[in-house]
Amino acid sequence: MSLRFYDTARAEVRPFEPLEAGRASLYYCGATVQGMPHVGHVRSAIVFDQLTRWLEVSGLRVTVVRNVTDIDDKILEKSRASFRDGAFDDPTVVAEEQWWALAYRFEQEFDRAYTALGVRPPTYEPRATGHIPEMHALIQHLIERGHAYPAPDGSGDVYFDVRSWPAYGSLTHQGLDDMQAAPDADPRGKRDPRDFALWKGSKDTDPATASWESPWGAGRPGWHLECSSMVTKYLGPEFDIHGGGLDLRFPHHENEMAQSQAAGHAFARFWMHNGMVTYGGEKMSKSIGNTVSPQEMIDAAGTRVVRYYLGQAHYRSVLDYRETSLQEAAAAVARIDGLITKASGRVGAPARAAVRIADLPAAFVAAMDDDLNVPQALAVLHTTVRSANTALAAGDDDAVRAGLAAVVAMTGVLGLDDAGAPAGGTPDAARTSALGALVADRIEERAEARAARDWARADAIRDSLAAAGIMLEDSADGVSWSLTAG
């Protein structure tokens, strides 16, 4: 097997060999369902959906677990606020909403976003609140092994003793004394400020429904403990890949790894983290008003375009959103769909079937094997589209048929075929898709003119687009376009 992935724990790209021959196991962190999904959540889900699809194409049977954090400080606070005044800086607030109802409502919103964008359901999707007994067992085991202790003040809190585990900090490659104090529980009973909560004793402000009896007192689980308990139940004490957003490396994944290994579990063999989504080079933030939601993207450009946009960058890189981002993605999708439509009309639509390695161009396979290099894989896809268009113009039906089959196989691997129709259901989405298709056709015409050394025609196409407010930019990666201001 030639698969190679970057392992955060080792800080290197290294060969991937599954724990069990013919099978792969993947756990990635799902949503804390305290609000509507944002583009960071959706990008992460698309990344690990692409990974799952590629592992399957590579001949592995994949078990995927994605958790739901349905009990959390922020969930409880939002529920409390809805009882205080029924209003909050969130248009999705529902007056007097119980915490469990709020969590379930937002869980459904995440499911809708995932489904719309072609993210296939995981094998298992456990909720934290359904695994309290497993959490109690893990805490007790850590106490018995000398890595956890109940707070001496009788508060019901239980902490992980970070100084008892010499490897603490190894995932993020930092020393204990350089770390900040853990803010997830009252520090009064801690031996070290960096000790983190495994169990949180009930507070007067907590509703009775958000509290479970335990050997250490009534309370609820700490965030990090939840994932360790769930992954072990469904994938065992050692599994292949643990994934999530880059922002989860510390403290969440560092703490997960420490408490699991301290319990005697080998835990994840690979740690994979996807990069963040920014807006014009800045972190998205509601406070400065530079956020854009997945639904806003879908309304503007349609699900297929949004899937392409959020899945086009290398998974470890930052994906920067700009005003022209969806237009450029729409043009790329229009080129792909235009070829599929024209070629299918010429030689017939290829039969849909499970994709095999043999169905794909060797360069595409090499790119995906090399740490899931989707940008390079997309370059192969677009090169194949151009070649198939050339074959169409030349009347070479055999080349058209082969190119069409390869293009359809590649779009299937990347999940584009499961992301709904090319255009969304709103006028904005239809306009964006139509504009992208028209511009893509003109760019294709210009490319043909340049290939024929008809410079006058190529310049005329460029000038006509410029007159319409569409600027072309040639680069080594191809032609991109944007709308001029005004």
Coordinates of C-alpha atoms in Angstrom, one line a residue:
M1 CA 0.0 0.0 0.0
S2 CA 1.4 3.4 -1.1
L3 CA -0.7 5.6 1.1
R4 CA 1.2 8.3 3.1
F5 CA -0.3 10.7 5.6
Y6 CA 1.0 13.5 7.8
D7 CA 0.9 12.4 11.5
T8 CA 0.6 15.4 13.8
A9 CA 2.1 13.5 16.7
R10 CA 5.3 12.7 14.8
A11 CA 5.2 15.9 12.7
E12 CA 6.0 14.0 9.5
V13 CA 4.4 12.4 6.5
R14 CA 4.8 8.6 6.9
P15 CA 3.5 5.4 5.3
F16 CA 0.0 4.3 6.3
E17 CA -0.5 0.7 7.1
P18 CA -3.8 -0.2 8.8
L19 CA -3.9 -2.0 12.1
E20 CA -5.9 -4.8 10.6
A21 CA -5.3 -5.9 7.0
G22 CA -8.1 -4.9 4.7
R23 CA -9.8 -2.6 7.2
A24 CA -9.3 1.0 8.5
S25 CA -10.8 2.7 11.5
L26 CA -11.3 6.5 11.7
Y27 CA -12.6 8.7 14.5
Y28 CA -13.1 12.4 14.0
C29 CA -14.5 15.0 16.2
G30 CA -18.0 16.1 15.3
A31 CA -20.0 19.0 16.5
T32 CA -20.7 20.5 19.9
V33 CA -24.3 21.2 19.1
Q34 CA -24.7 24.5 20.8
G35 CA -25.5 26.5 17.6
M36 CA -25.7 26.5 13.8
P37 CA -22.9 24.8 11.8
H38 CA -20.2 27.1 10.5
V39 CA -17.9 26.6 7.6
G40 CA -15.1 25.3 9.8
H41 CA -17.3 22.4 10.9
V42 CA -18.4 21.6 7.4
R43 CA -14.9 21.8 5.9
S44 CA -13.7 19.3 8.5
A45 CA -16.5 16.9 7.7
I46 CA -15.7 17.2 3.9
V47 CA -12.0 16.5 4.5
F48 CA -12.7 13.3 6.5
D49 CA -15.3 12.3 4.0
Q50 CA -12.7 12.6 1.2
L51 CA -10.3 10.6 3.3
T52 CA -12.9 7.8 3.9
R53 CA -13.7 7.6 0.2
W54 CA -10.0 7.4 -0.7
L55 CA -9.4 4.6 1.9
E56 CA -12.3 2.7 0.4
V57 CA -11.1 3.2 -3.2
S58 CA -7.7 1.9 -1.9
G59 CA -9.4 -1.4 -1.1
L60 CA -10.1 -0.9 2.7
R61 CA -13.3 -1.5 4.5
V62 CA -13.6 1.7 6.7
T63 CA -15.4 2.1 10.0
V64 CA -16.0 5.8 10.7
V65 CA -17.1 7.2 14.1
R66 CA -18.1 10.9 14.4
N67 CA -19.3 11.9 17.8
V68 CA -21.9 14.4 18.9
T69 CA -21.1 16.5 22.0
D70 CA -24.6 17.1 23.3
I71 CA -23.7 18.2 26.9
D72 CA -21.4 21.2 27.4
D73 CA -21.1 24.4 29.3
K74 CA -22.2 26.5 26.3
I75 CA -25.2 24.3 25.6
L76 CA -26.3 24.8 29.2
E77 CA -25.7 28.6 29.1
K78 CA -27.7 29.0 25.9
S79 CA -30.6 27.1 27.4
R80 CA -30.4 29.2 30.6
A81 CA -30.4 32.4 28.6
S82 CA -33.5 31.4 26.8
F83 CA -35.3 31.1 30.1
R84 CA -34.0 34.5 31.4
D85 CA -35.1 36.7 28.7
G86 CA -35.8 34.7 25.6
A87 CA -33.3 36.7 23.6
F88 CA -29.6 36.4 22.8
D89 CA -27.2 37.4 20.2
D90 CA -28.3 34.5 18.1
P91 CA -31.3 34.6 15.7
T92 CA -31.8 30.8 16.2
V93 CA -32.7 31.1 19.8
V94 CA -36.0 29.5 21.0
A95 CA -37.6 30.9 24.1
E96 CA -37.5 28.6 27.2
E97 CA -35.7 25.8 25.5
Q98 CA -34.4 22.9 27.5
W99 CA -30.8 22.1 27.0
W100 CA -31.4 18.7 25.5
A101 CA -34.0 20.1 23.1
L102 CA -31.6 22.8 22.0
A103 CA -28.8 20.2 21.4
Y104 CA -31.1 18.0 19.4
R105 CA -32.4 20.8 17.3
F106 CA -28.9 21.9 16.3
E107 CA -27.8 18.3 15.8
Q108 CA -30.4 18.1 13.1
E109 CA -29.1 21.3 11.5
F110 CA -25.6 19.8 11.3
D111 CA -27.1 16.6 9.7
R112 CA -28.9 18.8 7.1
A113 CA -25.7 20.6 6.2
Y114 CA -23.6 17.4 6.0
T115 CA -26.2 15.7 3.8
A116 CA -26.6 18.7 1.5
L117 CA -22.9 18.8 0.8
G118 CA -22.5 15.1 0.2
V119 CA -20.9 14.1 3.5
R120 CA -21.9 10.4 3.9
P121 CA -23.1 9.3 7.3
P122 CA -20.5 7.7 9.6
T123 CA -20.8 4.1 10.6
Y124 CA -21.6 5.2 14.1
E125 CA -22.5 8.6 15.5
P126 CA -22.6 8.3 19.3
R127 CA -23.9 11.1 21.6
A128 CA -21.9 11.9 24.7
T129 CA -25.0 11.6 27.0
G130 CA -25.5 8.0 25.9
H131 CA -22.1 6.8 27.3
I132 CA -22.0 7.9 30.9
P133 CA -21.3 4.4 32.3
E134 CA -18.3 4.0 30.0
M135 CA -17.0 7.4 31.2
H136 CA -17.4 6.3 34.9
A137 CA -15.4 3.2 34.1
L138 CA -12.6 5.1 32.5
I139 CA -12.3 7.6 35.3
Q140 CA -12.2 4.8 37.9
H141 CA -9.5 3.1 35.9
L142 CA -7.4 6.3 35.8
I143 CA -7.8 6.8 39.5
E144 CA -6.7 3.2 40.2
R145 CA -3.6 3.7 38.0
G146 CA -2.7 6.9 39.8
H147 CA -3.4 9.3 37.0
A148 CA -6.6 10.9 38.3
Y149 CA -8.0 12.1 41.7
P150 CA -11.2 13.4 43.1
A151 CA -11.1 17.0 44.4
P152 CA -10.4 17.0 48.1
D153 CA -13.1 19.6 48.8
G154 CA -16.0 17.2 48.1
S155 CA -17.2 19.3 45.1
G156 CA -17.6 16.1 43.0
D157 CA -14.9 17.2 40.5
V158 CA -12.4 14.6 39.3
Y159 CA -9.2 15.7 37.6
F160 CA -6.5 14.2 35.4
D161 CA -3.1 14.6 37.1
V162 CA -0.9 15.9 34.2
R163 CA 2.3 15.5 36.1
S164 CA 1.7 11.8 36.6
W165 CA 2.0 11.3 32.8
P166 CA 5.5 12.2 31.6
A167 CA 4.4 12.2 27.9
Y168 CA 1.8 14.9 28.4
G169 CA 2.4 17.6 25.7
S170 CA 3.8 15.1 23.1
L171 CA 1.0 15.6 20.6
T172 CA 1.5 19.3 20.3
H173 CA 5.3 19.2 21.1
Q174 CA 5.3 21.5 24.1
G175 CA 6.5 21.3 27.6
L176 CA 4.2 21.2 30.6
D177 CA 5.6 24.3 32.2
D178 CA 4.9 26.3 29.1
M179 CA 1.2 25.5 29.1
Q180 CA -1.6 27.7 30.4
A181 CA -3.9 26.6 33.2
A182 CA -6.8 24.4 32.2
P183 CA -10.0 26.6 32.4
D184 CA -12.5 23.8 32.3
A185 CA -13.2 23.4 36.0
D186 CA -12.9 25.2 39.3
P187 CA -9.1 25.3 40.2
R188 CA -9.6 25.1 44.0
G189 CA -9.2 21.4 44.2
K190 CA -6.4 21.0 41.6
R191 CA -2.9 19.8 42.4
D192 CA -1.6 21.6 39.3
P193 CA -3.4 24.4 37.4
R194 CA -3.0 22.5 34.2
D195 CA -4.9 19.4 35.5
F196 CA -8.1 19.1 33.5
A197 CA -11.6 17.9 34.5
L198 CA -12.7 14.3 33.9
W199 CA -15.9 14.8 35.9
K200 CA -17.6 18.1 36.8
G201 CA -19.6 18.2 40.0
S202 CA -23.0 19.7 39.7
K203 CA -23.5 23.4 40.3
D204 CA -26.5 25.2 41.6
T205 CA -27.1 26.7 38.2
D206 CA -27.2 23.3 36.4
P207 CA -30.6 21.8 35.7
A208 CA -31.3 18.5 37.3
T209 CA -31.6 16.8 33.9
A210 CA -27.9 17.7 33.2
S211 CA -26.6 15.8 36.1
W212 CA -25.8 12.1 36.6
E213 CA -25.0 10.2 39.7
S214 CA -21.4 8.9 40.0
P215 CA -19.1 7.4 42.7
W216 CA -17.7 11.0 43.2
G217 CA -20.9 12.8 43.4
A218 CA -23.6 14.0 41.0
G219 CA -22.3 15.8 37.9
R220 CA -21.5 15.5 34.2
P221 CA -18.5 14.5 32.1
G222 CA -15.6 16.7 31.0
W223 CA -15.4 17.3 27.3
H224 CA -12.1 15.4 26.7
L225 CA -13.2 12.3 28.6
E226 CA -16.3 12.0 26.3
C227 CA -14.3 11.3 23.2
S228 CA -11.9 8.8 24.8
S229 CA -14.8 6.8 26.1
M230 CA -16.7 6.7 22.9
V231 CA -13.8 5.9 20.5
T232 CA -12.7 3.1 22.8
K233 CA -16.2 1.6 22.8
Y234 CA -16.6 1.6 19.0
L235 CA -13.1 1.2 17.7
G236 CA -11.2 -0.4 20.6
P237 CA -8.1 0.6 22.6
E238 CA -6.1 1.1 19.4
F239 CA -7.3 2.3 16.0
D240 CA -5.9 3.8 12.9
I241 CA -6.7 7.5 12.6
H242 CA -8.0 10.3 14.9
G243 CA -9.0 13.4 13.0
G244 CA -10.4 16.9 13.7
G245 CA -9.8 20.6 13.1
L246 CA -6.5 22.2 13.8
D247 CA -8.0 24.1 16.7
L248 CA -8.7 20.9 18.5
R249 CA -5.0 19.8 18.9
F250 CA -4.8 21.6 22.2
P251 CA -6.2 21.1 24.7
H252 CA -8.8 18.7 23.4
H253 CA -6.7 16.1 21.5
E254 CA -3.7 16.5 23.8
N255 CA -5.9 15.6 26.7
E256 CA -7.6 12.8 24.9
M257 CA -4.3 11.2 24.0
A258 CA -2.9 11.6 27.5
Q259 CA -5.9 10.1 29.4
S260 CA -6.3 7.3 27.0
Q261 CA -2.6 6.3 27.0
A262 CA -2.5 6.7 30.7
A263 CA -5.3 4.2 30.9
G264 CA -3.1 1.7 29.0
H265 CA -4.6 2.2 25.6
A266 CA -2.3 2.6 22.5
F267 CA -5.0 4.8 21.1
A268 CA -4.6 6.5 17.6
R269 CA -1.8 5.4 15.3
F270 CA -2.2 8.6 13.2
W271 CA -3.4 12.1 14.1
M272 CA -4.7 14.1 11.2
H273 CA -5.8 17.7 11.5
N274 CA -7.5 20.0 8.9
G275 CA -6.7 23.7 8.6
M276 CA -9.0 26.6 9.3
V277 CA -11.3 28.7 7.1
T278 CA -10.5 32.4 7.1
Y279 CA -12.1 35.5 5.5
G280 CA -9.8 37.7 3.5
G281 CA -6.8 36.5 5.5
E282 CA -8.5 37.1 8.9
K283 CA -10.1 34.6 11.3
M284 CA -13.8 34.6 10.9
S285 CA -15.5 36.3 13.9
K286 CA -19.0 37.4 14.6
S287 CA -17.7 40.4 16.6
I288 CA -16.1 41.9 13.5
G289 CA -18.8 40.8 11.1
N290 CA -16.8 38.7 8.7
T291 CA -18.5 35.4 8.9
V292 CA -20.3 33.4 6.2
S293 CA -22.3 30.4 7.0
P294 CA -22.6 27.1 5.0
Q295 CA -26.2 27.9 4.2
E296 CA -25.3 31.4 2.9
M297 CA -22.8 29.8 0.6
I298 CA -25.3 27.2 -0.6
D299 CA -27.9 29.9 -1.2
A300 CA -25.4 31.9 -3.2
A301 CA -23.9 29.1 -5.3
G302 CA -25.5 25.7 -4.8
T303 CA -24.4 22.6 -3.0
R304 CA -22.1 21.2 -5.7
V305 CA -20.1 24.4 -6.0
V306 CA -19.8 24.7 -2.2
R307 CA -18.6 21.1 -1.9
Y308 CA -16.0 21.9 -4.5
Y309 CA -14.9 25.1 -2.8
L310 CA -14.6 23.7 0.7
G311 CA -12.9 20.6 -0.5
Q312 CA -10.4 22.0 -3.0
A313 CA -7.5 23.0 -0.8
H314 CA -5.0 20.7 0.8
Y315 CA -6.6 19.6 4.0
R316 CA -3.7 20.9 6.2
S317 CA -3.7 24.3 4.6
V318 CA -5.8 27.4 5.5
L319 CA -8.7 27.9 3.2
D320 CA -9.2 31.6 2.7
Y321 CA -12.7 32.8 1.6
R322 CA -12.9 35.9 -0.6
E323 CA -15.8 37.5 -2.4
T324 CA -14.9 35.8 -5.7
S325 CA -14.2 32.4 -4.2
L326 CA -17.6 30.9 -5.0
Q327 CA -17.6 32.4 -8.5
E328 CA -14.2 30.7 -9.2
A329 CA -15.5 27.4 -7.8
A330 CA -18.6 27.7 -9.9
A331 CA -16.6 28.2 -13.1
A332 CA -14.5 25.1 -12.2
V333 CA -17.6 23.0 -11.6
A334 CA -19.2 24.4 -14.8
R335 CA -16.2 23.2 -16.8
I336 CA -16.5 19.7 -15.4
D337 CA -20.2 19.5 -15.8
G338 CA -20.1 21.0 -19.3
L339 CA -17.7 18.3 -20.4
I340 CA -19.8 15.5 -18.8
T341 CA -23.0 16.9 -20.5
K342 CA -21.4 17.2 -23.9
A343 CA -19.4 13.9 -23.8
S344 CA -22.5 12.0 -22.5
G345 CA -24.5 13.4 -25.4
R346 CA -21.9 12.2 -27.8
V347 CA -20.9 8.7 -26.5
G348 CA -23.5 8.0 -23.8
A349 CA -23.4 8.4 -20.0
P350 CA -21.0 6.0 -18.3
A351 CA -22.5 3.5 -15.9
R352 CA -22.3 4.5 -12.3
A353 CA -20.4 1.9 -10.2
A354 CA -18.0 1.7 -7.3
V355 CA -14.7 3.4 -8.3
R356 CA -11.6 1.3 -8.5
I357 CA -8.0 2.4 -8.6
A358 CA -7.8 1.1 -12.2
D359 CA -10.6 3.5 -13.2
L360 CA -8.4 6.5 -12.3
P361 CA -5.5 8.3 -13.9
A362 CA -2.2 7.3 -12.4
A363 CA -1.3 10.9 -11.6
F364 CA -4.6 11.3 -9.7
V365 CA -3.9 8.1 -7.6
A366 CA -0.4 9.3 -6.8
A367 CA -1.7 12.7 -5.7
M368 CA -4.3 11.2 -3.4
D369 CA -1.9 8.6 -2.0
D370 CA 0.5 11.5 -1.1
D371 CA -1.2 12.8 2.0
L372 CA -4.5 13.3 0.3
N373 CA -3.2 16.0 -2.1
V374 CA -6.6 17.1 -3.4
P375 CA -5.2 20.3 -5.2
Q376 CA -2.9 18.1 -7.3
A377 CA -5.7 15.6 -7.9
L378 CA -8.0 18.5 -9.1
A379 CA -5.3 19.5 -11.5
V380 CA -5.4 16.0 -13.0
L381 CA -9.2 16.2 -13.2
H382 CA -9.1 19.5 -15.1
T383 CA -6.3 18.4 -17.4
T384 CA -8.5 15.3 -18.2
V385 CA -11.5 17.7 -18.9
R386 CA -9.4 19.7 -21.3
S387 CA -8.1 16.6 -23.1
A388 CA -11.6 15.2 -23.4
N389 CA -12.9 18.6 -24.8
T390 CA -10.0 18.4 -27.4
A391 CA -11.1 14.9 -28.3
L392 CA -14.7 16.1 -28.7
A393 CA -13.6 18.8 -31.1
A394 CA -11.5 16.2 -33.1
G395 CA -14.3 13.7 -33.2
D396 CA -12.2 11.0 -31.4
D397 CA -15.0 9.1 -29.7
D398 CA -12.7 6.5 -28.1
A399 CA -10.7 9.3 -26.4
V400 CA -13.9 11.0 -25.4
R401 CA -15.3 7.9 -23.8
A402 CA -12.1 7.2 -21.9
G403 CA -11.9 10.8 -20.7
L404 CA -15.5 10.9 -19.6
A405 CA -15.2 7.7 -17.6
A406 CA -12.1 9.1 -15.9
V407 CA -13.7 12.4 -15.1
V408 CA -16.8 10.7 -13.6
A409 CA -14.6 8.4 -11.5
M410 CA -12.6 11.3 -10.2
T411 CA -15.7 13.4 -9.3
G412 CA -17.1 10.4 -7.5
V413 CA -13.9 10.0 -5.4
L414 CA -14.1 13.7 -4.4
G415 CA -17.7 13.5 -3.4
L416 CA -19.0 16.0 -6.0
D417 CA -21.6 13.6 -7.3
D418 CA -23.3 13.4 -3.8
A419 CA -23.5 17.1 -3.2
G420 CA -26.9 17.7 -4.8
A421 CA -27.6 19.5 -8.1
P422 CA -25.2 21.9 -9.7
A423 CA -27.4 24.9 -8.7
G424 CA -29.1 25.6 -5.4
G425 CA -32.7 26.6 -5.0
T426 CA -32.3 30.4 -4.9
P427 CA -32.0 33.0 -7.6
D428 CA -28.5 33.9 -6.4
A429 CA -27.4 30.3 -6.8
A430 CA -28.8 30.0 -10.2
R431 CA -27.2 33.3 -11.3
T432 CA -23.8 32.2 -9.9
S433 CA -24.0 28.9 -11.7
A434 CA -25.1 30.4 -15.0
L435 CA -22.4 33.0 -14.9
G436 CA -19.8 30.4 -14.1
A437 CA -20.9 28.3 -17.0
L438 CA -20.9 31.1 -19.5
V439 CA -17.5 32.4 -18.3
A440 CA -16.1 28.8 -18.4
D441 CA -17.2 28.5 -22.0
R442 CA -15.5 31.7 -23.0
I443 CA -12.3 30.7 -21.3
E444 CA -12.4 27.4 -23.1
E445 CA -12.9 29.2 -26.4
R446 CA -9.9 31.5 -25.6
A447 CA -7.8 28.5 -24.7
E448 CA -8.6 26.9 -28.1
A449 CA -7.8 30.2 -29.9
R450 CA -4.4 30.4 -28.1
A451 CA -3.7 26.8 -28.9
A452 CA -4.3 27.6 -32.6
R453 CA -2.1 30.7 -32.2
D454 CA -5.1 32.9 -33.1
W455 CA -4.0 35.7 -30.8
A456 CA -6.5 38.2 -32.2
R457 CA -9.4 36.0 -31.3
A458 CA -8.0 35.2 -27.9
D459 CA -7.5 38.9 -27.2
A460 CA -11.0 39.7 -28.4
I461 CA -12.5 37.2 -26.0
R462 CA -10.5 38.6 -23.1
D463 CA -11.5 42.2 -24.1
S464 CA -15.2 41.2 -24.3
L465 CA -15.1 39.7 -20.9
A466 CA -13.3 42.7 -19.5
A467 CA -16.0 45.0 -21.0
A468 CA -18.5 43.0 -19.1
G469 CA -16.6 43.5 -15.8
I470 CA -14.9 40.1 -15.8
M471 CA -11.1 40.0 -15.5
L472 CA -9.0 37.0 -16.4
E473 CA -5.7 36.1 -14.8
D474 CA -3.4 33.6 -16.4
S475 CA -1.1 31.6 -14.1
A476 CA 0.8 28.3 -14.0
D477 CA -2.3 26.8 -12.4
G478 CA -4.6 27.9 -15.3
V479 CA -7.0 30.8 -15.8
S480 CA -8.9 32.3 -12.9
W481 CA -11.5 35.1 -13.2
S482 CA -13.0 37.7 -11.0
L483 CA -15.6 40.5 -11.2
T484 CA -14.3 44.1 -11.2
A485 CA -15.6 46.6 -8.7
G486 CA -18.2 49.1 -9.8

